[in-house]
XYZ file of C-alpha atoms in Angstrom:
608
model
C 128.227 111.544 114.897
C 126.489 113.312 111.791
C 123.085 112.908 112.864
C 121.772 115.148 109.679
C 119.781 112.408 108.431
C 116.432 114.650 107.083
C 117.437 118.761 106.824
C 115.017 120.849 107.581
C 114.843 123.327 104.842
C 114.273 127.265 105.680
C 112.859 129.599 103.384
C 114.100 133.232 104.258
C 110.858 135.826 103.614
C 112.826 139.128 105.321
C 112.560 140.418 101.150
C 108.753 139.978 101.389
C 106.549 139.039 103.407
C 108.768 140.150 106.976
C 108.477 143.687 106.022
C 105.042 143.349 104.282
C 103.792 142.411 107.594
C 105.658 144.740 109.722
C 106.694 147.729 107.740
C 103.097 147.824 105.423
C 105.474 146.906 102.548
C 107.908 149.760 102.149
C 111.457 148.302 102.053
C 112.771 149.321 99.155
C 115.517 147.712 96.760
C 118.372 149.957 97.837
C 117.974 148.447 101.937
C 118.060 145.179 100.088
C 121.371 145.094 98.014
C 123.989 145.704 100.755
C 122.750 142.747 102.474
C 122.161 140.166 99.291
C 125.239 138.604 98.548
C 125.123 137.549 102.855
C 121.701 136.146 101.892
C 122.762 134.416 99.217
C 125.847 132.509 101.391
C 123.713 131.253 103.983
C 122.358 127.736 102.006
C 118.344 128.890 102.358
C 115.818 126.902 100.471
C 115.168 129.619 98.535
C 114.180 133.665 99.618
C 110.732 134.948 99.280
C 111.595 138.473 97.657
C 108.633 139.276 95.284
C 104.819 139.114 94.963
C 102.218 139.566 97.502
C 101.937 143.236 97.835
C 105.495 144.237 96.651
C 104.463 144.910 93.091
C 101.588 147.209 94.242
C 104.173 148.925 96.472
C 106.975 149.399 94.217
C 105.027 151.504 91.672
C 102.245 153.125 93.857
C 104.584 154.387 97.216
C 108.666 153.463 95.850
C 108.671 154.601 92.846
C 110.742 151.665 91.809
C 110.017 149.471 89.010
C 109.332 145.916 90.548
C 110.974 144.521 87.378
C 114.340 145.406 88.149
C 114.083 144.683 91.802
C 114.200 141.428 90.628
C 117.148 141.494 87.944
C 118.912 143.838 90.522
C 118.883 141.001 93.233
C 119.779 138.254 90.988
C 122.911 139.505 90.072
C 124.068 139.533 94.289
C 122.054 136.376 94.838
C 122.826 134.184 91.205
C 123.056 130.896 93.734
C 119.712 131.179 96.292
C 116.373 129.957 94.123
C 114.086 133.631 94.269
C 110.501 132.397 95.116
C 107.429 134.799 94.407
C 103.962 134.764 96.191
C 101.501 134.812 93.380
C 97.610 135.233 93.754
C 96.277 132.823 91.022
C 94.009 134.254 88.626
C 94.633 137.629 90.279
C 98.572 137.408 89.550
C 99.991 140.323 92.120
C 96.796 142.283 91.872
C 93.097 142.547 93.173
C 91.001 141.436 90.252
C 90.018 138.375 87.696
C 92.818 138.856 84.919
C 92.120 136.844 81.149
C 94.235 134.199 81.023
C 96.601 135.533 78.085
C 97.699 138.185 81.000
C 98.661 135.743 83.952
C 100.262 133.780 80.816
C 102.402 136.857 79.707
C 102.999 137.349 83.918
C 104.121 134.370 85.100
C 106.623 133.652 81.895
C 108.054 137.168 82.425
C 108.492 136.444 86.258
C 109.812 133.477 84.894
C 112.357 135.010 82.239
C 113.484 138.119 84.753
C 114.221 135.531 87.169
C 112.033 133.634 89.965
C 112.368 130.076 90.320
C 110.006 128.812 92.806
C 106.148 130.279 91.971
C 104.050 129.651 95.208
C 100.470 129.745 93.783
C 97.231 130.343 95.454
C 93.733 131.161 95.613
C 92.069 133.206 98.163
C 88.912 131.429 98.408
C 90.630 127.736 97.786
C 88.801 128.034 93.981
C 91.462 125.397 92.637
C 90.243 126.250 88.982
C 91.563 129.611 89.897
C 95.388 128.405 90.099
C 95.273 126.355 86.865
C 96.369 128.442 84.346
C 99.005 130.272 86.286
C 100.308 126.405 87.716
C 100.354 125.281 84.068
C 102.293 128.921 82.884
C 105.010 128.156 85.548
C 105.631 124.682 84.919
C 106.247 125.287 81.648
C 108.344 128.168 81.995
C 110.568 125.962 83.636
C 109.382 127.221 87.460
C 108.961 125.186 90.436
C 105.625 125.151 92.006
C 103.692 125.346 95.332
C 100.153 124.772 95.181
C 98.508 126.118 98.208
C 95.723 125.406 100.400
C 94.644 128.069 102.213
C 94.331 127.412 105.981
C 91.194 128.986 107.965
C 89.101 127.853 110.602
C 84.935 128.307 110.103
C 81.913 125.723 110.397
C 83.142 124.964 106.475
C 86.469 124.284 106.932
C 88.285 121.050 108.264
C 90.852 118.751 107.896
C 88.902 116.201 105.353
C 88.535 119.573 103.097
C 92.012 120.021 102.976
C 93.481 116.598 102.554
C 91.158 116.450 99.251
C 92.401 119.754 98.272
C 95.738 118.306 98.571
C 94.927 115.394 96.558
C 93.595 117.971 93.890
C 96.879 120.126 93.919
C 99.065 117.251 93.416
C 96.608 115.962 90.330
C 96.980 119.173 89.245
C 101.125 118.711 88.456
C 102.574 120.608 91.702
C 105.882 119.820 92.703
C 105.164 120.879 96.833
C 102.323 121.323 98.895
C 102.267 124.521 100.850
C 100.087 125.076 103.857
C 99.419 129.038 104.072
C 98.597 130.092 107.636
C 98.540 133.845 107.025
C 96.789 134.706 110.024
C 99.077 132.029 112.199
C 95.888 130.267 113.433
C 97.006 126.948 113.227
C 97.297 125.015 116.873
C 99.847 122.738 117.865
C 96.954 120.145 118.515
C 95.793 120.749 114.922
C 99.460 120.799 113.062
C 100.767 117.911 113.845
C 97.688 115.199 112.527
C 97.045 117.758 109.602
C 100.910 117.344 108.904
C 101.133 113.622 109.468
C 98.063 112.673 107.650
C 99.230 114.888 104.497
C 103.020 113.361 104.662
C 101.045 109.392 104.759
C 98.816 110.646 101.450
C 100.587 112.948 99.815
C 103.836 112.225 97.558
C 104.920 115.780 97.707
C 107.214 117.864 99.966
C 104.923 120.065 102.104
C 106.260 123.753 102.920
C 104.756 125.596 105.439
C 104.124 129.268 105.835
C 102.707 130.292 109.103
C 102.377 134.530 111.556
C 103.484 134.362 115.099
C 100.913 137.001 115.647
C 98.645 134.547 117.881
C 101.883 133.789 119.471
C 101.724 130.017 118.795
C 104.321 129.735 116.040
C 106.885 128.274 117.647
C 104.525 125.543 119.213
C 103.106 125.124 115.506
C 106.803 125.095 114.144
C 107.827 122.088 116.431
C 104.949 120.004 115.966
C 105.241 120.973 112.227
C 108.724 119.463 112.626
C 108.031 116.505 114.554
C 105.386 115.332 111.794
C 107.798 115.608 109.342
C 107.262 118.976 107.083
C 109.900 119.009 104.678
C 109.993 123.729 104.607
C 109.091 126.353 107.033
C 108.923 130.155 106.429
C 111.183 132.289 108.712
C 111.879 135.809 109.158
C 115.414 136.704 109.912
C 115.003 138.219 113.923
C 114.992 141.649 113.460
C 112.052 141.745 111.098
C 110.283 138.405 113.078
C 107.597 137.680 115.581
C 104.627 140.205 115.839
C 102.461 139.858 112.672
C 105.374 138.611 110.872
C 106.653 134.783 111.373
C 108.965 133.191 113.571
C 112.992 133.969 113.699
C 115.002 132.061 111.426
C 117.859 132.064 114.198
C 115.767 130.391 117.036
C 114.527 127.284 114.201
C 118.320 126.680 112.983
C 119.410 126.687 116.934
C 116.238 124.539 117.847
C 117.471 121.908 115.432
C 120.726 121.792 115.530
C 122.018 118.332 116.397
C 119.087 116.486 115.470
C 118.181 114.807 112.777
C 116.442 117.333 111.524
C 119.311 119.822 111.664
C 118.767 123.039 108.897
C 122.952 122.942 108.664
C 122.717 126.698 108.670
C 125.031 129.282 110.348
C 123.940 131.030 112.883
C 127.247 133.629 112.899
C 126.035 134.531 109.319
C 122.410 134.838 110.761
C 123.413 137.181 113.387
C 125.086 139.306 110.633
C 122.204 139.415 108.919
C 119.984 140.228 111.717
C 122.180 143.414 113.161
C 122.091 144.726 109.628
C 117.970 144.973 109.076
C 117.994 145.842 113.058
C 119.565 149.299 111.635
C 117.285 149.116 108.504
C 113.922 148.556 110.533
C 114.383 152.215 111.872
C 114.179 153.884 108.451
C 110.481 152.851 108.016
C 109.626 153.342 111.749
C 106.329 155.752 110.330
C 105.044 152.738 108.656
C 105.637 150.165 112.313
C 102.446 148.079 113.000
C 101.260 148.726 116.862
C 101.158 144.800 116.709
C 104.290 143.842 117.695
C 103.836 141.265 120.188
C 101.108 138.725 120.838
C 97.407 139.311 119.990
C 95.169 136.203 120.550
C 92.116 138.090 119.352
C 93.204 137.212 116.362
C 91.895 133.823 116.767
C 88.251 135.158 116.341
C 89.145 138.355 113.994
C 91.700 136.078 111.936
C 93.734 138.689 110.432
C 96.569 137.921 108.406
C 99.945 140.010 109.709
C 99.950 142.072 106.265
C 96.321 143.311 106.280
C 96.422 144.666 110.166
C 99.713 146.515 109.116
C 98.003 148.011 106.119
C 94.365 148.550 107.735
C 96.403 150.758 110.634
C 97.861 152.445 107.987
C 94.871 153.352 106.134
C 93.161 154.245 109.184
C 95.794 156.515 109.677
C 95.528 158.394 106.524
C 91.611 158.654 107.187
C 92.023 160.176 110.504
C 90.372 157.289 112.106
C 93.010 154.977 113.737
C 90.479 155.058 117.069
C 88.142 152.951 115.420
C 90.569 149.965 114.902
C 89.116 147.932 117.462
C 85.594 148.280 115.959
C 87.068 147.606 112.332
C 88.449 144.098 114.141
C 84.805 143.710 115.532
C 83.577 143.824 112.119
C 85.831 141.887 110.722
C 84.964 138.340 110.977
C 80.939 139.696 110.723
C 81.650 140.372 107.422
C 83.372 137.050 106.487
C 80.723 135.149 107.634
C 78.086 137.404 106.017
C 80.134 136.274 102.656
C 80.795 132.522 103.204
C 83.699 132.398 105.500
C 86.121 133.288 102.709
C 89.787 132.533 103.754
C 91.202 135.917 104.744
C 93.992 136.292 102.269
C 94.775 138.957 99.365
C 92.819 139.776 97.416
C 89.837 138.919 99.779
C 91.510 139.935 102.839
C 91.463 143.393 101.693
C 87.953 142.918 100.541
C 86.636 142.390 103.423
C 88.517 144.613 105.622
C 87.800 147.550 103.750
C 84.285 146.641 103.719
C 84.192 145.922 107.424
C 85.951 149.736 107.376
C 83.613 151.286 105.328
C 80.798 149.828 107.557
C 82.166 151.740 110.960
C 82.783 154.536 109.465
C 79.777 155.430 107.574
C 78.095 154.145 110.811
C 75.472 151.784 108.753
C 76.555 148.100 107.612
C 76.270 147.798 103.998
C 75.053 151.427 103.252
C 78.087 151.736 101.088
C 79.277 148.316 99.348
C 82.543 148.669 97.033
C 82.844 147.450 93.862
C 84.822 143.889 94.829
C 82.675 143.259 97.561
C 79.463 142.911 94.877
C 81.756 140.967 92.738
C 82.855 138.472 95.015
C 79.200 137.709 96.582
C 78.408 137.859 92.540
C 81.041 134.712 92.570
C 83.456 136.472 90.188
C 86.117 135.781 92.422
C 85.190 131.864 92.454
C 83.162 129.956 94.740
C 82.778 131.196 98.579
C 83.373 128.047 100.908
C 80.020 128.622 102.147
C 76.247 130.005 102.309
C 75.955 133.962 102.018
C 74.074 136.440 103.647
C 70.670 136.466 102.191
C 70.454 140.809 103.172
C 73.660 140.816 101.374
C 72.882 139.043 98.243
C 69.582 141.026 97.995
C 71.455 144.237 98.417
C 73.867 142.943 95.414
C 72.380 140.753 93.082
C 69.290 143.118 92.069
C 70.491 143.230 88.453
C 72.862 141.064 88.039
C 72.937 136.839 88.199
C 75.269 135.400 90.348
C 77.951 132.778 88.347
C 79.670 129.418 88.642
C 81.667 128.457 86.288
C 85.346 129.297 86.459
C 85.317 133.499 86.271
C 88.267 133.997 84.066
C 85.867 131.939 81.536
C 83.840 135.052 80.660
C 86.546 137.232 79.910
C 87.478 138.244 76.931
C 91.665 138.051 75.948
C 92.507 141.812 77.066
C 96.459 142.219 75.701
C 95.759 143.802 72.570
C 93.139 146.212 74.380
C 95.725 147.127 77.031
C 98.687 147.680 74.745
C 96.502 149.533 72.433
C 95.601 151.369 75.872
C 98.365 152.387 77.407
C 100.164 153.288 73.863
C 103.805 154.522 74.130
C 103.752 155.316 77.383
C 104.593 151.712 77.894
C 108.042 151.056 77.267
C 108.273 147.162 77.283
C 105.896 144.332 77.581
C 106.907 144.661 81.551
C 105.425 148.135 81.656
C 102.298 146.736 79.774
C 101.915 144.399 82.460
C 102.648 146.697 85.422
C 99.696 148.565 83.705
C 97.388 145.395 83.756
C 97.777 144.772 87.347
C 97.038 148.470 87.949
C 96.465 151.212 85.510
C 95.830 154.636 87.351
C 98.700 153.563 89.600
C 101.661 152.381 86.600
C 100.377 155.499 84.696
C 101.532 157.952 87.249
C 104.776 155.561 87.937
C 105.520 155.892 83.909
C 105.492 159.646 84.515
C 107.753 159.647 88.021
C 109.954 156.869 87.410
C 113.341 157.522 87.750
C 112.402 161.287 89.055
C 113.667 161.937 92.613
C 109.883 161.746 94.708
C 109.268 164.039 98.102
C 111.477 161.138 100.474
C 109.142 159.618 103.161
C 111.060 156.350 104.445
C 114.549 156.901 103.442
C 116.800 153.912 102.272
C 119.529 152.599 104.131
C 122.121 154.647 102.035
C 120.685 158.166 102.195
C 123.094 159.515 104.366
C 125.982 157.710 102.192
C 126.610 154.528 104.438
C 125.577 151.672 103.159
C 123.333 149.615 106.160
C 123.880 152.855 108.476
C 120.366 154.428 109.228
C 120.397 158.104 108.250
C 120.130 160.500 111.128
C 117.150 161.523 112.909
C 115.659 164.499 112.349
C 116.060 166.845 115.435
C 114.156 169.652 116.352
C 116.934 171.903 115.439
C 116.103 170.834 111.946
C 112.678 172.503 111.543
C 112.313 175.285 109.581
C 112.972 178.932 110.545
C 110.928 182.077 110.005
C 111.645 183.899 106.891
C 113.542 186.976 107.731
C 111.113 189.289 106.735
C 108.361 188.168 109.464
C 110.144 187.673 112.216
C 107.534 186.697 115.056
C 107.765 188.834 117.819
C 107.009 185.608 120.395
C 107.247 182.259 120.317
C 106.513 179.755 116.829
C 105.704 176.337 116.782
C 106.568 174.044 114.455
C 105.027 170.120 114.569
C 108.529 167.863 113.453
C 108.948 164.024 113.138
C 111.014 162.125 114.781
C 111.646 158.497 114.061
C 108.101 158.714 112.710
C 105.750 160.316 115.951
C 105.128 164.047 115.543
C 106.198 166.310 118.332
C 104.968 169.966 118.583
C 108.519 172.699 118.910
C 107.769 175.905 120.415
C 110.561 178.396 119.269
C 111.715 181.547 120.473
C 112.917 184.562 118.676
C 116.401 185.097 117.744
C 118.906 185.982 120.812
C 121.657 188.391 119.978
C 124.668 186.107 118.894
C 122.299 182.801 119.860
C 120.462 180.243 117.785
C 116.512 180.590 118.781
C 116.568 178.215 121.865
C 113.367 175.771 121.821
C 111.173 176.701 124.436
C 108.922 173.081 125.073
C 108.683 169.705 122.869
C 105.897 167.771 124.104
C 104.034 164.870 121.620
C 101.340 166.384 119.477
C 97.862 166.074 120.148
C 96.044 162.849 119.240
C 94.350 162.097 115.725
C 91.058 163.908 116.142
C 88.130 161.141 116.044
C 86.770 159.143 112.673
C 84.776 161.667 110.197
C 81.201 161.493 110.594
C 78.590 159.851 107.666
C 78.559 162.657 104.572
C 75.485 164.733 105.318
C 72.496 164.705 103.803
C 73.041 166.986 100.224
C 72.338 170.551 100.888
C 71.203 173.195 98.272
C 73.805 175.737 97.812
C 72.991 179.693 97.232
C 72.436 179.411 93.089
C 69.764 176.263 93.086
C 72.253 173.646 92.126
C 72.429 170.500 94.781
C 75.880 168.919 95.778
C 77.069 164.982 95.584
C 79.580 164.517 98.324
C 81.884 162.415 99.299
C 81.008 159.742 101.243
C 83.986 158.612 102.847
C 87.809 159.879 101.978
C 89.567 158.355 98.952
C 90.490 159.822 95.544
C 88.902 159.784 92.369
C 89.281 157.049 90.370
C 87.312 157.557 87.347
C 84.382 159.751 86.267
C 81.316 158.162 85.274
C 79.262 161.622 83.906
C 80.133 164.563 82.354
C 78.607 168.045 82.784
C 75.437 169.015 80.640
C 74.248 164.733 80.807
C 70.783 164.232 82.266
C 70.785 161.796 85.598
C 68.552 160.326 87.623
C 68.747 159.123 90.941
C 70.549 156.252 92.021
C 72.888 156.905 88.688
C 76.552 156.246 89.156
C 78.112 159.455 88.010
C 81.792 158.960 89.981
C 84.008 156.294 90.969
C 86.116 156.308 94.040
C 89.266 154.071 95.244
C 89.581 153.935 99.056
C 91.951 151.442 100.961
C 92.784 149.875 97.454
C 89.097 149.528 96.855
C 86.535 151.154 93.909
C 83.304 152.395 95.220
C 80.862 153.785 93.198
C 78.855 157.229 94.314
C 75.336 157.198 93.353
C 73.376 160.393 92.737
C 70.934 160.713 95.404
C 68.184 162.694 93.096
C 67.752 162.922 89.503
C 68.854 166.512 87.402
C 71.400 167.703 85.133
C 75.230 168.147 85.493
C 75.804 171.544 86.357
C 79.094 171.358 87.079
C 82.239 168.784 88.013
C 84.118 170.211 90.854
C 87.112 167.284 90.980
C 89.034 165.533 88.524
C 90.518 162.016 88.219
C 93.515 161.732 90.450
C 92.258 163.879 93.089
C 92.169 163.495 96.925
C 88.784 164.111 98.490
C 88.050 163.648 102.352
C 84.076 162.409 103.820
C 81.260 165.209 103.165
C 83.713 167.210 100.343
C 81.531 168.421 97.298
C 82.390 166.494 93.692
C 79.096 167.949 91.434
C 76.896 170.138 91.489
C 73.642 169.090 89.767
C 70.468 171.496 88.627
């Protein structure tokens, strides 16, 4: 008996948001094409494969033009609809754009080939979404409005069922409920669910993390009440901070009425090839691969723990994690209980960062952090900090009308900007999301780069991982200086560093390694920059006050400032921060330039 009365439909997100939330975004096109034309047989509702943070990561750590990933994967996948995770007003990047940019964006998604645009705002600021729901639908795209689900003292179910009525007002075609830290319950899915289905005349798609563990729970009763989609990761790339296997929702459903009709041979397939292409990226593995229910209180999406490990990492600080979780939700609440979701999930992580590691709360605020209590992100859910808004809003009023209203149309400044080094009205956009970052990509593309998570093919099998590096693969001495004991050499292997102890050459032998053990630990976080100090010819310094790399310079040597000036401009964890001059003098002397890495306490300018 055929008892396929209502399919569930599956959307597939192992092109997005699986490795976005497991692998800190680094699977590049060439892992992706030996597998598309599977994807593309299995029936999916469609497969997530672009937005979120895969445009940043294309052109800043790839160097791959996000562009073509697109056109490349259309041409294996012509019959799957391509959906794309798009951030509003702040199309795939972290600021307000004009609205003639997310225009140009969304019809060139549109023309290069996405179908389904799932829209959003990261403080569920509806005005935020109309331009780019408008842009789609006229393109031709289908479109997910989005309500952003969080749980504070200003959030509940009444909220979001007139947020729904909004979205669908607003021309929608489906409702999406985006649980990006998975902290939806079971008890709370199913009424949310089955009061949406008996009000709302659209299909509602959900996207929820297993990383609270409850996903599967949350998937059933999501069923049971009648959601029309659900976001799955194919099981190799599933579970963890990513979302629940595609394999176990097709077998849970098979038979019933709600059965996805999907094969689970194929699936299996599928899943044994990304098993092989998870190990490439192993470096770039989140230590949150099972269940964490603290993220009930910290409610971290599955992307931004990935990526705030990683930038701990680079800072030498991974042992403050747990206090950067701590801090966490005291931040949100100190700005409203914002939803934690890109761009504001990243806002207030690396602010939550920046307050452990300086050691002081607020003693360094970046650049979107003042913005967004300034309400040019839109309008927090609730009341802010009244320390906070003192600290900000000395000079400048805080807004309320829609914030793409008070800019100015910026694609004539931006093509005059970037000049021929754009090649195409795709490269001028890749430049308005983010210019430092698509200027250095114009220079690299199509340049071999120093290889750091090798694709699948790199060892000339397509799907095969490439083979470990061994400790026979470390370098040896140069012939001249030939150590008369031992040398050690620190390798990699699958990503974890191991120190190699080497002896000399034995007559007719290779040098036979003498111990491997693990390298040390990460030494502990860098202190607070020290007070300035006067160095031997009068002149004071400016350091650093936490690592990053110069993002633009705000002074110039021989101009008078005073103190509190901004004379530099820093980008750390994707964030700007401005560094003030703590006395007043002249600019003796620059000591960095734009582009370069600096570490806590380093010197930038000297001032007399």
């Amino acid at each position: 008996m055929n008892t396929n009365t209502n399919p569930l439909k599956i959307t597939e997100v192992v092109l997005r948001d699986a490795h976005q939330s497991l692998l800190a975004t680094r699977m590049k096109t060439a892992d992706m094409l030996p597998i598309a034309e599977k994807l593309d047989s299995v029936g999916f509702f469609s497969l997530e494969m672009w937005g979120g943070a895969t445009f940043d990561s294309c052109i800043r750590f790839l160097n791959e033009d996000p562009w073509e990933r697109v056109r490349a994967l259309k041409k294996k996948m012509p019959k799957t609809p391509f959906q794309m995770l798009l951030r509003g007003q702040n199309c795939v990047g972290y600021r307000h754009y004009a609205d003639d940019i997310v225009e140009r964006f969304v019809q060139k998604s549109a023309d290069v080939g996405i179908d389904i645009f799932r829209i959003f705002d990261a403080l569920n600021d509806l005005r935020n979404i109309e331009v780019a729901v408008k842009t789609a639908k006229k393109a031709g795209g289908t479109v997910e409005g989005c309500i952003s689900y969080t749980v504070s003292p200003v959030h509940n179910i009444p909220l979001y069922k007139d947020m729904a009525k909004r979205i669908v007002d607003m021309g929608c075609d489906i409702l999406c409920i985006k649980d990006m830290a998975g902290l939806l319950t079971p008890q709370v899915m199913g009424p949310l669910i089955s009061e949406l289905k008996r009000e709302i005349p659209l299909p509602i798609h959900l996207h929820t993390h297993a990383t609270t563990g409850l996903a599967g729970m949350n998937m059933q009763a999501a069923i049971n009440a009648g959601v029309d989609m659900v976001d799955t990761a194919i099981s190799s790339l599933s579970m963890g901070t990513s979302h629940y296997a595609t394999e176990c929702i097709v077998a849970a459903t098979q038979g019933t009425p709600r059965d996805s009709g999907l094969d689970l041979e194929v699936l299996e397939e599928i899943s044994d090839y990304f098993k092989e292409v998870r190990k490439h990226y192993t470096q770039f593995e989140s230590n949150f691969v099972g269940v964490d229910i603290k993220i009930l209180q910290s409610q971290i999406p599955g992307g931004m723990i990935s990526n705030m490990e990683n930038q701990l990492r680079e800072q030498n600080a991974l042992d403050k994690l747990d206090e950067v979780l701590k801090e966490v939700p005291r931040v949100r609440k100190d700005l409203g209980y914002p939803p934690l979701v890109t761009p504001t999930s990243q806002i207030v992580g690396s602010q939550a960062t920046l307050n452990v590691l300086t050691g002081e709360r607020y003693k360094i605020i970046t650049k979107e952090t003042r913005e967004c209590v300034l309400g040019k992100y839109g309008k927090l859910p609730g009341e802010l900090a009244t320390e906070l808004i003192q600290k900000v809003a000395q000079e400048e009023k805080l807004i309320d009308c829609r914030p793409a209203d008070l800019l100015d149309p910026e694609w004539e400044k931006i093509s005059a900007e970037v000049g021929d080094k754009a090649k195409s009205d795709e490269d001028r956009l890749t430049y308005a999301m983010f210019p430092k970052v698509a200027l250095k990509f114009f220079e690299t593309r199509g340049k071999p780069l120093p290889e750091a998570a090798p694709a699948a093919s790199a060892n000339g099998k397509k799907g095969a991982p490439a083979a470990a590096p061994s400790a026979a693969s470390a370098p040896a001495p140069a012939a001249s200086a030939v150590p008369a004991g031992p040398a050690v050499y620190e390798v990699k292997v699958n990503g974890k560093p191991y120190t190699v102890e080497v002896g000399p050459a034995q007559a007719g032998g290779a040098p036979a390694p003498q111990s491997a053990a693990p390298a040390p630990a990460p030494a502990a976080a860098p202190a607070p920059a020290p007070a300035p100090a006067a160095s031997s010819n009068g002149t004071k310094a400016i350091t650093s006050p936490l690592p990053g790399s110069v993002f633009a310079m705000k002074c110039k040597v021989g101009d008078q400032v005073s103190e509190g000036d901004t004379v530099m401009v820093l980008e750390s964890m994707k964030m700007e921060t401005e560094v003030h001059s703590p006395y007043s003098g002249t600019i003796n002397s620059i000591l960095v330039q734009e582009g370069a890495n600096v570490q806590t306490g380093d010197e930038l300018i000297l001032i007399s």
